[in-house]
Coordinates of C-alpha atoms in Angstrom, one line a residue:
M1251 CA -41.0 9.3 -6.5
Q1252 CA -41.1 8.3 -10.1
S1253 CA -42.0 11.8 -11.2
E1254 CA -38.4 12.9 -10.2
L1255 CA -36.9 10.7 -12.9
L1256 CA -37.7 13.5 -15.4
S1257 CA -37.6 17.3 -15.1
E1258 CA -40.6 19.4 -15.9
S1259 CA -39.0 20.7 -19.1
E1260 CA -38.2 17.1 -20.2
I1261 CA -41.7 16.0 -19.6
C1262 CA -43.1 18.9 -21.6
A1263 CA -40.7 18.2 -24.4
L1264 CA -41.7 14.5 -24.5
V1265 CA -45.4 15.5 -24.5
R1266 CA -44.8 17.7 -27.5
R1267 CA -42.7 15.3 -29.4
M1268 CA -45.1 12.4 -28.8
E1269 CA -48.1 14.5 -29.5
L1270 CA -49.7 13.6 -26.2
L1271 CA -51.3 17.0 -25.4
P1272 CA -54.8 16.0 -26.8
Q1273 CA -54.8 12.9 -24.6
L1274 CA -53.8 14.9 -21.6
L1275 CA -56.4 17.6 -22.2
R1276 CA -59.1 14.9 -22.6
R1277 CA -58.0 13.4 -19.3
Q1278 CA -58.2 16.8 -17.7
Q1279 CA -61.8 17.2 -19.0
E1280 CA -62.7 13.7 -17.7
E1281 CA -61.3 14.5 -14.3
A1282 CA -63.3 17.8 -14.3
I1283 CA -66.5 15.8 -14.9
A1284 CA -65.6 13.3 -12.2
A1285 CA -65.2 16.1 -9.7
T1286 CA -68.9 17.1 -10.3
V1287 CA -70.3 13.6 -9.8
P1288 CA -70.7 12.4 -6.2
L1289 CA -70.5 8.7 -5.5
P1290 CA -71.5 6.9 -2.3
D1291 CA -68.7 6.2 0.2
A1292 CA -69.9 2.6 0.5
W1293 CA -69.5 2.1 -3.2
L1294 CA -66.0 3.6 -3.2
Q1295 CA -65.0 1.3 -0.3
E1296 CA -66.3 -1.7 -2.1
Q1297 CA -64.3 -0.8 -5.2
R1298 CA -61.2 -0.2 -3.1
Q1299 CA -61.5 -3.7 -1.6
A1300 CA -61.9 -5.3 -4.9
L1301 CA -58.8 -3.7 -6.3
Q1302 CA -56.7 -4.1 -3.2
G1303 CA -57.3 -7.8 -2.8
E1304 CA -54.8 -9.3 -0.4
Q1305 CA -52.6 -6.2 -0.4
T1306 CA -52.6 -3.6 2.2
L1307 CA -53.6 -0.1 1.2
E1308 CA -50.0 1.1 1.7
Q1309 CA -48.7 -1.7 -0.6
L1310 CA -51.1 -0.8 -3.3
L1311 CA -50.3 2.9 -3.2
A1312 CA -46.6 2.3 -3.1
Q1313 CA -46.8 -0.1 -6.1
R1314 CA -48.5 2.5 -8.3
D1315 CA -46.8 5.6 -6.8
W1316 CA -50.3 7.0 -5.9
S1317 CA -51.8 9.0 -3.1
E1318 CA -55.2 8.0 -1.7
P1319 CA -56.9 10.7 -3.8
D1320 CA -55.2 9.3 -6.9
L1321 CA -56.6 5.8 -6.0
D1322 CA -60.1 7.2 -5.4
L1323 CA -60.0 9.1 -8.7
H1324 CA -58.9 6.0 -10.6
L1325 CA -61.9 4.1 -9.1
R1326 CA -64.4 6.8 -9.5
L1327 CA -63.6 8.0 -13.0
P1328 CA -65.4 5.3 -15.1
E1329 CA -68.5 5.3 -13.0
A1330 CA -68.6 9.1 -12.8
L1331 CA -68.3 9.4 -16.6
L1332 CA -71.1 6.9 -17.1
R1333 CA -73.5 8.7 -14.7
F1334 CA -72.6 12.0 -16.3
A1335 CA -73.3 10.6 -19.8
R1336 CA -76.6 9.1 -18.7
Q1337 CA -77.8 12.4 -17.3
R1338 CA -76.6 14.6 -20.2
F1339 CA -77.2 12.4 -23.2
G1340 CA -79.8 9.9 -22.0
P1341 CA -82.8 12.0 -22.8
G1342 CA -83.7 11.7 -26.4
L1343 CA -81.3 8.8 -26.9
E1344 CA -84.0 6.4 -28.3
E1345 CA -85.1 9.1 -30.8
T1346 CA -81.5 9.4 -31.9
F1347 CA -81.3 5.6 -32.3
L1348 CA -84.4 5.5 -34.4
A1349 CA -83.0 8.3 -36.7
T1350 CA -79.7 6.4 -37.2
R1351 CA -81.0 2.8 -36.8
G1352 CA -80.0 1.6 -40.3
S1353 CA -76.4 2.6 -40.0
R1354 CA -76.2 0.7 -36.7
D1355 CA -77.2 -2.7 -38.1
E1356 CA -74.4 -5.1 -37.4
V1357 CA -72.8 -6.9 -40.3
I1358 CA -70.3 -9.7 -40.8
Y1359 CA -69.1 -10.2 -44.3
S1360 CA -66.3 -11.8 -46.3
L1361 CA -64.2 -9.7 -48.7
L1362 CA -61.8 -10.7 -51.5
R1363 CA -60.1 -7.9 -53.3
V1364 CA -57.5 -7.9 -56.1
R1365 CA -56.3 -5.3 -58.6
D1366 CA -56.6 -7.6 -61.6
A1367 CA -60.2 -7.6 -63.1
G1368 CA -59.6 -10.9 -64.9
L1369 CA -58.5 -12.6 -61.8
A1370 CA -61.5 -11.4 -59.9
R1371 CA -63.8 -12.8 -62.5
E1372 CA -62.0 -16.1 -62.7
L1373 CA -62.2 -16.4 -58.9
W1374 CA -65.9 -15.6 -59.0
I1375 CA -66.6 -18.3 -61.5
R1376 CA -64.6 -20.8 -59.4
L1377 CA -66.6 -19.9 -56.4
E1378 CA -69.9 -20.2 -58.3
E1379 CA -68.9 -23.6 -59.5
S1380 CA -67.8 -24.7 -56.0
E1381 CA -64.2 -25.3 -57.1
T1382 CA -62.9 -23.5 -54.1
T1383 CA -64.3 -21.9 -50.9
F1384 CA -64.4 -18.2 -50.2
A1385 CA -62.1 -18.6 -47.2
E1386 CA -59.5 -20.4 -49.3
A1387 CA -59.7 -18.0 -52.2
A1388 CA -59.5 -14.9 -49.9
H1389 CA -56.6 -16.4 -48.0
Q1390 CA -54.6 -17.2 -51.1
Y1391 CA -55.5 -14.3 -53.4
S1392 CA -56.8 -11.3 -51.5
E1393 CA -54.4 -8.4 -51.5
G1394 CA -55.6 -6.7 -48.3
E1395 CA -55.2 -7.4 -44.6
E1396 CA -58.4 -9.5 -44.7
A1397 CA -56.4 -12.3 -46.3
Q1398 CA -55.0 -13.0 -42.8
R1399 CA -58.5 -13.6 -41.6
K1400 CA -59.6 -15.7 -44.6
G1401 CA -61.6 -12.7 -45.8
V1402 CA -63.9 -12.3 -42.8
I1403 CA -64.6 -8.8 -41.5
G1404 CA -66.8 -7.9 -38.5
P1405 CA -69.0 -7.8 -36.7
M1406 CA -69.2 -4.0 -37.1
P1407 CA -71.9 -1.3 -37.6
I1408 CA -72.6 -1.3 -41.3
G1409 CA -72.7 2.5 -41.3
L1410 CA -68.9 2.6 -40.7
L1411 CA -68.2 0.9 -44.1
Q1412 CA -66.9 3.2 -46.9
P1413 CA -67.6 3.8 -49.6
E1414 CA -71.4 3.8 -49.1
L1415 CA -71.7 1.6 -52.2
L1416 CA -70.2 -1.2 -50.1
Q1417 CA -73.1 -0.9 -47.7
E1418 CA -75.6 -1.0 -50.5
L1419 CA -73.9 -4.1 -52.1
L1420 CA -74.0 -6.0 -48.8
R1421 CA -77.7 -5.0 -48.1
S1422 CA -78.6 -6.4 -51.6
L1423 CA -77.2 -9.8 -50.7
R1424 CA -78.8 -12.7 -48.8
P1425 CA -76.7 -14.5 -46.2
G1426 CA -74.2 -16.8 -47.9
E1427 CA -74.7 -15.1 -51.3
I1428 CA -71.6 -13.9 -53.2
S1429 CA -71.7 -10.8 -55.3
P1430 CA -70.3 -10.7 -58.9
P1431 CA -67.0 -8.7 -59.1
R1432 CA -67.4 -5.0 -58.6
Q1433 CA -64.9 -2.2 -58.9
L1434 CA -64.4 0.0 -55.9
G1435 CA -61.6 2.4 -56.5
E1436 CA -58.4 0.5 -57.5
W1437 CA -59.9 -2.8 -56.3
H1438 CA -62.0 -5.4 -57.9
V1439 CA -63.9 -7.0 -55.1
L1440 CA -66.0 -10.1 -54.3
L1441 CA -68.3 -9.9 -51.3
R1442 CA -70.2 -12.6 -49.4
L1443 CA -72.7 -11.6 -46.7
E1444 CA -72.3 -13.7 -43.6
Q1445 CA -74.8 -12.1 -41.3
L1446 CA -76.7 -8.8 -41.1
K1447 CA -78.2 -8.3 -37.7
P1448 CA -80.8 -5.5 -37.3
A1449 CA -79.9 -3.0 -34.5
R1450 CA -82.0 -3.1 -31.3
F1451 CA -82.3 -0.4 -28.7
D1452 CA -81.2 -2.7 -25.8
E1453 CA -79.0 -1.9 -22.9
A1454 CA -75.8 -2.7 -24.8
M1455 CA -76.8 -0.3 -27.6
R1456 CA -77.8 2.3 -25.1
E1457 CA -74.4 2.1 -23.4
R1458 CA -72.6 2.2 -26.7
M1459 CA -74.5 5.3 -27.8
L1460 CA -73.8 7.0 -24.5
R1461 CA -70.1 6.4 -25.0
E1462 CA -70.2 7.8 -28.5
A1463 CA -72.0 10.9 -27.3
L1464 CA -69.5 11.4 -24.4
D1465 CA -66.6 10.9 -26.8
A1466 CA -67.9 13.5 -29.1
F1467 CA -68.5 15.9 -26.2
L1468 CA -65.0 15.4 -24.9
N1469 CA -63.3 15.6 -28.3
D1470 CA -65.2 18.9 -29.0
R1471 CA -64.0 20.4 -25.8
V1472 CA -60.4 19.3 -26.4
Q1473 CA -60.4 20.8 -29.9
R1474 CA -61.7 24.1 -28.6
V1475 CA -59.0 24.2 -25.9
L1476 CA -56.3 23.5 -28.5
A1477 CA -57.7 26.3 -30.6
G1478 CA -57.4 28.7 -27.7
E1479 CA -61.2 28.9 -27.2
Q1480 CA -61.3 27.5 -23.6
S1481 CA -63.1 30.6 -22.4
S1482 CA -66.1 29.7 -24.6
L1483 CA -66.5 26.3 -23.0
D1484 CA -69.8 25.8 -21.0
P1485 CA -69.2 24.9 -17.4
I1486 CA -69.6 21.2 -16.7
H1487 CA -72.8 20.5 -14.8
Y1488 CA -74.2 17.4 -13.1
D1489 CA -77.3 17.4 -11.0
P1490 CA -76.9 14.8 -8.2
E1491 CA -80.6 14.9 -7.4
S1492 CA -81.7 14.1 -11.0

């Protein structure tokens, strides 16, 4: 067994040094959720066959050093978490979306940032007079990681951008428009809006919001356990008839 390669004390020491305890506690909470969510045997068999492929069950288990319950948990976990999230966080999800809709608009933009205000203005003039392209200027002069991508950032929810002034600047631009140099902290930045796509409450958005809600739920439980407050945790509940 692979677990015999390390003693219990060595495993605990590695977990501590690598700061893995929060990840292990999160997995513990995920497995506790999965234990409350029943899934049809036919569904589980179908998932087994898909993973097993041409291998025998014994070969698959030996390859991963798993027992059959380990295999079933591996297959059940993602679906169980999704069904739990739908039941617990689905009601009221559209209202939450409407309240946070603006921050969920999807933006793609180009960024060029330098510390020298004079250089920023010179580059802006060159861009306005079509002496260079934004991609070329960003690749050659930008002093951030975006230079490797020729300045392009996104797509991403605009609400994640900080400082908030950056969101305001991008919203003030039309697609293809370049902003004059603006100072943001230590940087003098040029921005070009590539695309701003309004958020829609479609199935992809629904699934994303469910994952966000589940992540927040799990993170809260993990932090409370780490703080020694596990006795205050509400029992995990799932209604299979709902």
